[in-house]
Tab-separated table of C-alpha atoms in Angstrom:
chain	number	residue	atom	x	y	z
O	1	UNK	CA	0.000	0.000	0.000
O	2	UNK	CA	1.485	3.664	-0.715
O	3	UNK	CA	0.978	6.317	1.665
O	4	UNK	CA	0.789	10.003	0.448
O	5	UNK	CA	3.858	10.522	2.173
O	6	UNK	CA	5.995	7.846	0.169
O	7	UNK	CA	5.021	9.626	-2.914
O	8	UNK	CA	7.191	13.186	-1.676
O	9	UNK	CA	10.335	13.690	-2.577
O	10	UNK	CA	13.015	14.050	-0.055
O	11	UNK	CA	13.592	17.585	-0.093
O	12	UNK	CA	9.900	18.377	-0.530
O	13	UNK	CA	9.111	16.655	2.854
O	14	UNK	CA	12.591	18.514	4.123
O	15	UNK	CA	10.728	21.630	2.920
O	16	UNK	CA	7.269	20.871	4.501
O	17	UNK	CA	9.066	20.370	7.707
O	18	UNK	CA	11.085	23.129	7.908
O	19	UNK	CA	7.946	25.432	7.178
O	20	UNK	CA	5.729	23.768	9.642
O	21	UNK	CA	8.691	24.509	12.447
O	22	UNK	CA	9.050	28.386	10.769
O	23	UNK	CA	5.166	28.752	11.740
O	24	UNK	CA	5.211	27.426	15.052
O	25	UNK	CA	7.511	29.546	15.983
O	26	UNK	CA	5.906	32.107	14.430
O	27	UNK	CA	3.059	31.504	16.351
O	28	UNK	CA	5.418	30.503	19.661
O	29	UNK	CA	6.566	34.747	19.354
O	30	UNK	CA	3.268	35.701	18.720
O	31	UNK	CA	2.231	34.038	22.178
O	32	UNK	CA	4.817	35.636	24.149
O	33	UNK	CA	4.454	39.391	22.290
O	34	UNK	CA	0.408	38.775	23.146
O	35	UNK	CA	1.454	38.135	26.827
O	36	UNK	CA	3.999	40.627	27.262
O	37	UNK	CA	2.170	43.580	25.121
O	38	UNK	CA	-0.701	44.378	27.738
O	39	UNK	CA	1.552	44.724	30.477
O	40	UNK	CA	4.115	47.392	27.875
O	41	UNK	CA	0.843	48.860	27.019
O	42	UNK	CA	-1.211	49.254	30.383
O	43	UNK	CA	1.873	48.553	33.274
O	44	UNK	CA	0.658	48.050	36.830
O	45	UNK	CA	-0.964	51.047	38.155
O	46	UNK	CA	0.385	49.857	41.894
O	47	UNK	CA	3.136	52.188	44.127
O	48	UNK	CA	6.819	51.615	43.793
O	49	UNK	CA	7.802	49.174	45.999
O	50	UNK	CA	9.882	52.088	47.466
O	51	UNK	CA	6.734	53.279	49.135
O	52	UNK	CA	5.899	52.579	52.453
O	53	UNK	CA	3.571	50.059	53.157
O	54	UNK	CA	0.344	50.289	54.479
O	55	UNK	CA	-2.917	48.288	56.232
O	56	UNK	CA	-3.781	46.989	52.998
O	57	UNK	CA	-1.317	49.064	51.292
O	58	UNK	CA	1.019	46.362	50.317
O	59	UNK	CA	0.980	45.791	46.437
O	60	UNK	CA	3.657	47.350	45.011
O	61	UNK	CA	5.181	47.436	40.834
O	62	UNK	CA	7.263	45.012	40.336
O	63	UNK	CA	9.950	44.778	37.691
O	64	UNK	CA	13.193	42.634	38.672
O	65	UNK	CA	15.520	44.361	36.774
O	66	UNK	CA	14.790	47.745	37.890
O	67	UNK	CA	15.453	46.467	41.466
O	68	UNK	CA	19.049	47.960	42.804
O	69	UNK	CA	20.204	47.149	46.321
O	70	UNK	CA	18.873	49.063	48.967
O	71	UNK	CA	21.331	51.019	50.986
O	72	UNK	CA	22.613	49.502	54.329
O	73	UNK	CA	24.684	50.939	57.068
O	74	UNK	CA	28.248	49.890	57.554
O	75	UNK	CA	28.564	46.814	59.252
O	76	UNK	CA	25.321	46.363	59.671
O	77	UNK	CA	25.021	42.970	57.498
O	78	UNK	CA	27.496	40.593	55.677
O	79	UNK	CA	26.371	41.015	52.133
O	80	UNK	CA	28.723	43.105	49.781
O	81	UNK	CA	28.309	46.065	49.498
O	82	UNK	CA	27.093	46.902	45.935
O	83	UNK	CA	24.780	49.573	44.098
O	84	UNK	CA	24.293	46.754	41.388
O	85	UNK	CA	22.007	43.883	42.043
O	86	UNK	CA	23.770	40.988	40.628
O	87	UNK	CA	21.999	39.428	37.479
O	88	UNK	CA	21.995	35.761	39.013
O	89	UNK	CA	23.269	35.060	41.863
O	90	UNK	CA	26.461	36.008	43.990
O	91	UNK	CA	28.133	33.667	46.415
O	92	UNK	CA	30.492	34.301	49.089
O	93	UNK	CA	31.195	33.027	52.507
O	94	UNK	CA	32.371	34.742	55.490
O	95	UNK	CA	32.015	34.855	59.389
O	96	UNK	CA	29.320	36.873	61.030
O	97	UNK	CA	28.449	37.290	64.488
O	98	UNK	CA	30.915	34.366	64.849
O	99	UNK	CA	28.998	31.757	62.924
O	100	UNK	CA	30.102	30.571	59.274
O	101	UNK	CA	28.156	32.226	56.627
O	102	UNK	CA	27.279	32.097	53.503
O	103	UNK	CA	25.059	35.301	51.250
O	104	UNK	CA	22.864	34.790	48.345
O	105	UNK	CA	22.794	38.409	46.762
O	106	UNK	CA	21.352	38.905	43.053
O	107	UNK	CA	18.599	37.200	41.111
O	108	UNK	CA	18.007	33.383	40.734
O	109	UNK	CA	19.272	32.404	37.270
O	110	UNK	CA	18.406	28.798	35.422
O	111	UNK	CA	21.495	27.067	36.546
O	112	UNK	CA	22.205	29.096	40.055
O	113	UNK	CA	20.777	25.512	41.839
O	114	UNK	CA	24.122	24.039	40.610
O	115	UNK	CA	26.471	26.881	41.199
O	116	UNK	CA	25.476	26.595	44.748
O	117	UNK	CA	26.411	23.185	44.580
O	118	UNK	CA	29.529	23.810	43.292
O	119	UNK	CA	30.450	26.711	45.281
O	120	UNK	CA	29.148	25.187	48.798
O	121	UNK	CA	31.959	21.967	47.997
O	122	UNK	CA	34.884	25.024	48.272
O	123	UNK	CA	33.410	26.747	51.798
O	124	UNK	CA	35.014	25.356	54.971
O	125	UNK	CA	34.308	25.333	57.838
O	126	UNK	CA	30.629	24.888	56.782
O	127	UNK	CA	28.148	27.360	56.987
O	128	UNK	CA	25.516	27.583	59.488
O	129	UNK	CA	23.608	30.234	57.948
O	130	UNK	CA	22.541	31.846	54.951
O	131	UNK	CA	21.899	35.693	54.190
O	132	UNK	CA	19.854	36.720	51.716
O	133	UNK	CA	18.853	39.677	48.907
O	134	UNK	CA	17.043	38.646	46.008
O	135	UNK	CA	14.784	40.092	43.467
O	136	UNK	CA	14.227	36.279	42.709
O	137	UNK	CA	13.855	34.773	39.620
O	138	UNK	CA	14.022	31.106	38.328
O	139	UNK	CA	11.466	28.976	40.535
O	140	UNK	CA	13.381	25.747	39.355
O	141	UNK	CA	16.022	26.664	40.827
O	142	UNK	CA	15.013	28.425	43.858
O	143	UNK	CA	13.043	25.176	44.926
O	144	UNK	CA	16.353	22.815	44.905
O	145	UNK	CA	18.595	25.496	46.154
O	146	UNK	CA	16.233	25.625	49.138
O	147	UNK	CA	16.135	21.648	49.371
O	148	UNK	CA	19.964	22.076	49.300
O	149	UNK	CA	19.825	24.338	51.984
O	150	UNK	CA	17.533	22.285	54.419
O	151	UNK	CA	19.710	19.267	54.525
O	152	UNK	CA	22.588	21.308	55.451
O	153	UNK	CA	20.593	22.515	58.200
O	154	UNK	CA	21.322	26.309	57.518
O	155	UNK	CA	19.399	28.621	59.073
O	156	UNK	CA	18.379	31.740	56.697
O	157	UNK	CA	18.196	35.852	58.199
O	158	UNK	CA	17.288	38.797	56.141
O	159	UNK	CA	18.566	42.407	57.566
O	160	UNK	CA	16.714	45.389	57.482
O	161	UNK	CA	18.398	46.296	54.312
O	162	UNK	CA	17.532	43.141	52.617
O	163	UNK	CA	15.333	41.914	49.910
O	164	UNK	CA	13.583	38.923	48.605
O	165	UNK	CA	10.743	38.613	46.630
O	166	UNK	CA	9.114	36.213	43.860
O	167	UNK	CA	11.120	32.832	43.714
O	168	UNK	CA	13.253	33.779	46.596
O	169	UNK	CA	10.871	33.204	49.366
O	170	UNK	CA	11.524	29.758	48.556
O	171	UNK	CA	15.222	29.634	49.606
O	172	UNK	CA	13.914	32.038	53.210
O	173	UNK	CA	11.642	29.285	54.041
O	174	UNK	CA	14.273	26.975	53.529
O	175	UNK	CA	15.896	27.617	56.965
O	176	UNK	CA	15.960	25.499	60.040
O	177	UNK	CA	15.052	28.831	61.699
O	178	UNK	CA	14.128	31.959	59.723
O	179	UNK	CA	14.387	35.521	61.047
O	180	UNK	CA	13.345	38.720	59.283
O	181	UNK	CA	14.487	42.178	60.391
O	182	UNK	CA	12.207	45.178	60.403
O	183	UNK	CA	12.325	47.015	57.414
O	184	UNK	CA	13.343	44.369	54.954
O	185	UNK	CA	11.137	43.527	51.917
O	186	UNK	CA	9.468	39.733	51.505
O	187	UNK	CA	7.455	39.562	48.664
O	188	UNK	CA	5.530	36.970	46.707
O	189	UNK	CA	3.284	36.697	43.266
O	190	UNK	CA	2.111	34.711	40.867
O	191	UNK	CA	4.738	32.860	39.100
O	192	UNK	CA	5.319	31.468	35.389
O	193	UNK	CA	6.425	27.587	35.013
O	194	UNK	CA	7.280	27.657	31.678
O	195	UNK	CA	4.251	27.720	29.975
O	196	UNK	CA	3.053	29.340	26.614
O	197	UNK	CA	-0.240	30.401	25.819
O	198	UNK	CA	0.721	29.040	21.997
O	199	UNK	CA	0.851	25.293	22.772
O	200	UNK	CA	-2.609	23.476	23.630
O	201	UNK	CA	-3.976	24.291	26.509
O	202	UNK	CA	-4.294	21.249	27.812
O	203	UNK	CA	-0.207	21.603	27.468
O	204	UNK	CA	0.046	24.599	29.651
O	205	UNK	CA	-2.417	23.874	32.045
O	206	UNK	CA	-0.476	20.728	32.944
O	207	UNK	CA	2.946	22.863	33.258
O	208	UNK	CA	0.942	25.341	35.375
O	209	UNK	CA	-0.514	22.682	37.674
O	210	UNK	CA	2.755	20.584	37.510
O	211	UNK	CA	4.852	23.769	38.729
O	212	UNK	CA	2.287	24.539	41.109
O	213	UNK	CA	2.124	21.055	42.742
O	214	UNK	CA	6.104	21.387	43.476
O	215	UNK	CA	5.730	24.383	45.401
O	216	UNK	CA	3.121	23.211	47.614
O	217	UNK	CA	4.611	20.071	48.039
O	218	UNK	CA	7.670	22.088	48.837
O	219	UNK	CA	6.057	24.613	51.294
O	220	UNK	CA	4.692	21.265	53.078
O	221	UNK	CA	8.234	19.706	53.576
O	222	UNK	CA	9.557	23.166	55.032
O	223	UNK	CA	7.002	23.500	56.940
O	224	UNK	CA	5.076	26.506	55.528
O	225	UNK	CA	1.612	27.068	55.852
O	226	UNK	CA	-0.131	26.372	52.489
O	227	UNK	CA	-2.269	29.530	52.745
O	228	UNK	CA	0.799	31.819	52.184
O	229	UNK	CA	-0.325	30.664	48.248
O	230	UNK	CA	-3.703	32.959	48.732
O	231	UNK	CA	-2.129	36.511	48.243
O	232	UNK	CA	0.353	35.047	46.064
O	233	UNK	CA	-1.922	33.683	43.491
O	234	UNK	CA	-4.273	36.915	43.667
O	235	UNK	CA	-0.796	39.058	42.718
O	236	UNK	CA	-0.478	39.103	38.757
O	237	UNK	CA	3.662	38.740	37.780
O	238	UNK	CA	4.412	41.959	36.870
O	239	UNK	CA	3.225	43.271	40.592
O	240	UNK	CA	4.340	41.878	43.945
O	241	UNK	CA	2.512	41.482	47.233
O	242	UNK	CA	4.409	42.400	50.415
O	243	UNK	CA	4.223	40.600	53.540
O	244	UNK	CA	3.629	42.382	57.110
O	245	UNK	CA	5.786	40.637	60.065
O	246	UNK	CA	2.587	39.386	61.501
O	247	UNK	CA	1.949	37.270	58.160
O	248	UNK	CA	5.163	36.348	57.843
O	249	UNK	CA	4.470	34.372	61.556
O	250	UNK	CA	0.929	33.433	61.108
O	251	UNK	CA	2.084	31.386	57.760
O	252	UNK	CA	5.140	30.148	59.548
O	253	UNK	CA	7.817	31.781	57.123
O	254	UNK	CA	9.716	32.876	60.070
O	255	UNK	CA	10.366	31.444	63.303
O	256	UNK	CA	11.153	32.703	66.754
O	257	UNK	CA	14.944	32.655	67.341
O	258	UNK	CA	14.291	30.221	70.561
């Protein structure tokens, strides 16, 4: 029996191929100008997050790349100082208060999970705590650098001076214990998992509901109350939702130091 595609030449099947791949991606670009275009063309109407917050005051514009590092006194934390906020992540390891340390400064970048890997093998003694400021970033990666973190016991602080919002909640609740100074930023949204509104929905659905499963199954095994997902999933990407000291207890994302 001959099939229709038998009866192609080669190079006209090479051709039908190639054309079929030049309109998906066509259609792949279209997707992700559709989804980027409303927020270009009508951006969040919410404060800077440079404004103070307020009793349900605590949206704020969110835009990772126009976050700098905040100013901090002199010796008052042992992050680097810096204007810049790193474009992934920055390692370094130091003492502080006399305990081992390691900081996390900059956003989360595909491929930080194994640079911390790599960089915690070089650190001795080892650390027993972890500093953060981060804009966040990749939620792959956030998730196993906060697994990481948990089996090395680490506890995880934030200074007043300090940031971390999106994926980087992720490696806070990570610690053993988890303390947040007055005045620093913790911040949570919505978050993408990879999808694209071009493939079939049935397609992104199950990357949305796959990525969404890890994080709660996540938040479960550090101990995180599952609720902390209610602001963040009324919080569209492109804005961020800050958390008050009291939430930050009441779901459990920090601890008391005793």
């Amino acid at each position: 029996m001959t099939t229709a595609p038998a009866r192609w030449s080669a190079g006209r099947l090479l051709r039908w191929i190639f054309g079929l791949q030049l309109v998906f991606g066509a259609v792949l670009l279209g997707s992700d100008i559709a989804r980027i275009l409303p927020q270009v063309a009508m951006p969040s109407s919410a404060p800077a997050i440079t404004q103070p917050l307020g009793p349900g005051d605590q949206t704020r514009r969110y835009d990772p790349a126009r976050i700098d590092q905040r100013p901090a006194r002199p010796g008052s934390r042992p992050i680097p100082a810096s204007t810049d906020m790193p474009s992934r992540l920055d390692f370094s390891d130091t003492v502080w208060q006399g305990e081992p340390t390691i900081t996390l400064t900059g956003r989360i970048a595909p491929g930080d999970a194994d640079r911390l890997t790599d960089f915690l093998t070089t650190v001795d003694p080892a650390p027993t705590q972890a500093f953060l400021n981060s804009p966040g970033g990749s939620v792959q990666d956030a998730l196993a650098m906060g697994r990481v973190l948990r089996d090395l016991g680490l506890a995880t602080r934030m200074t007043a001076s300090d940031i971390c919002l999106s994926a980087c909640p992720y490696l806070l609740a990570a610690g053993t214990t988890r303390s947040v100074e007055d005045g620093a930023l913790v911040g949570i949204h919505q978050h993408y998992f990879g999808e694209n509104t071009a493939l079939p929905a049935f397609m992104a659905v199950s990357d949305i509901q796959r990525g969404q499963g890890e994080v709660m199954e996540y938040l479960a095994d550090m101990g995180i109350d599952p609720l902390i997902m209610r602001p963040a999933l009324a919080t569209p990407p492109d804005e961020i939702y800050l958390l008050t000291p009291d939430e930050m207890q009441r779901f459990r994302l920090t601890t008391d130091a005793d």
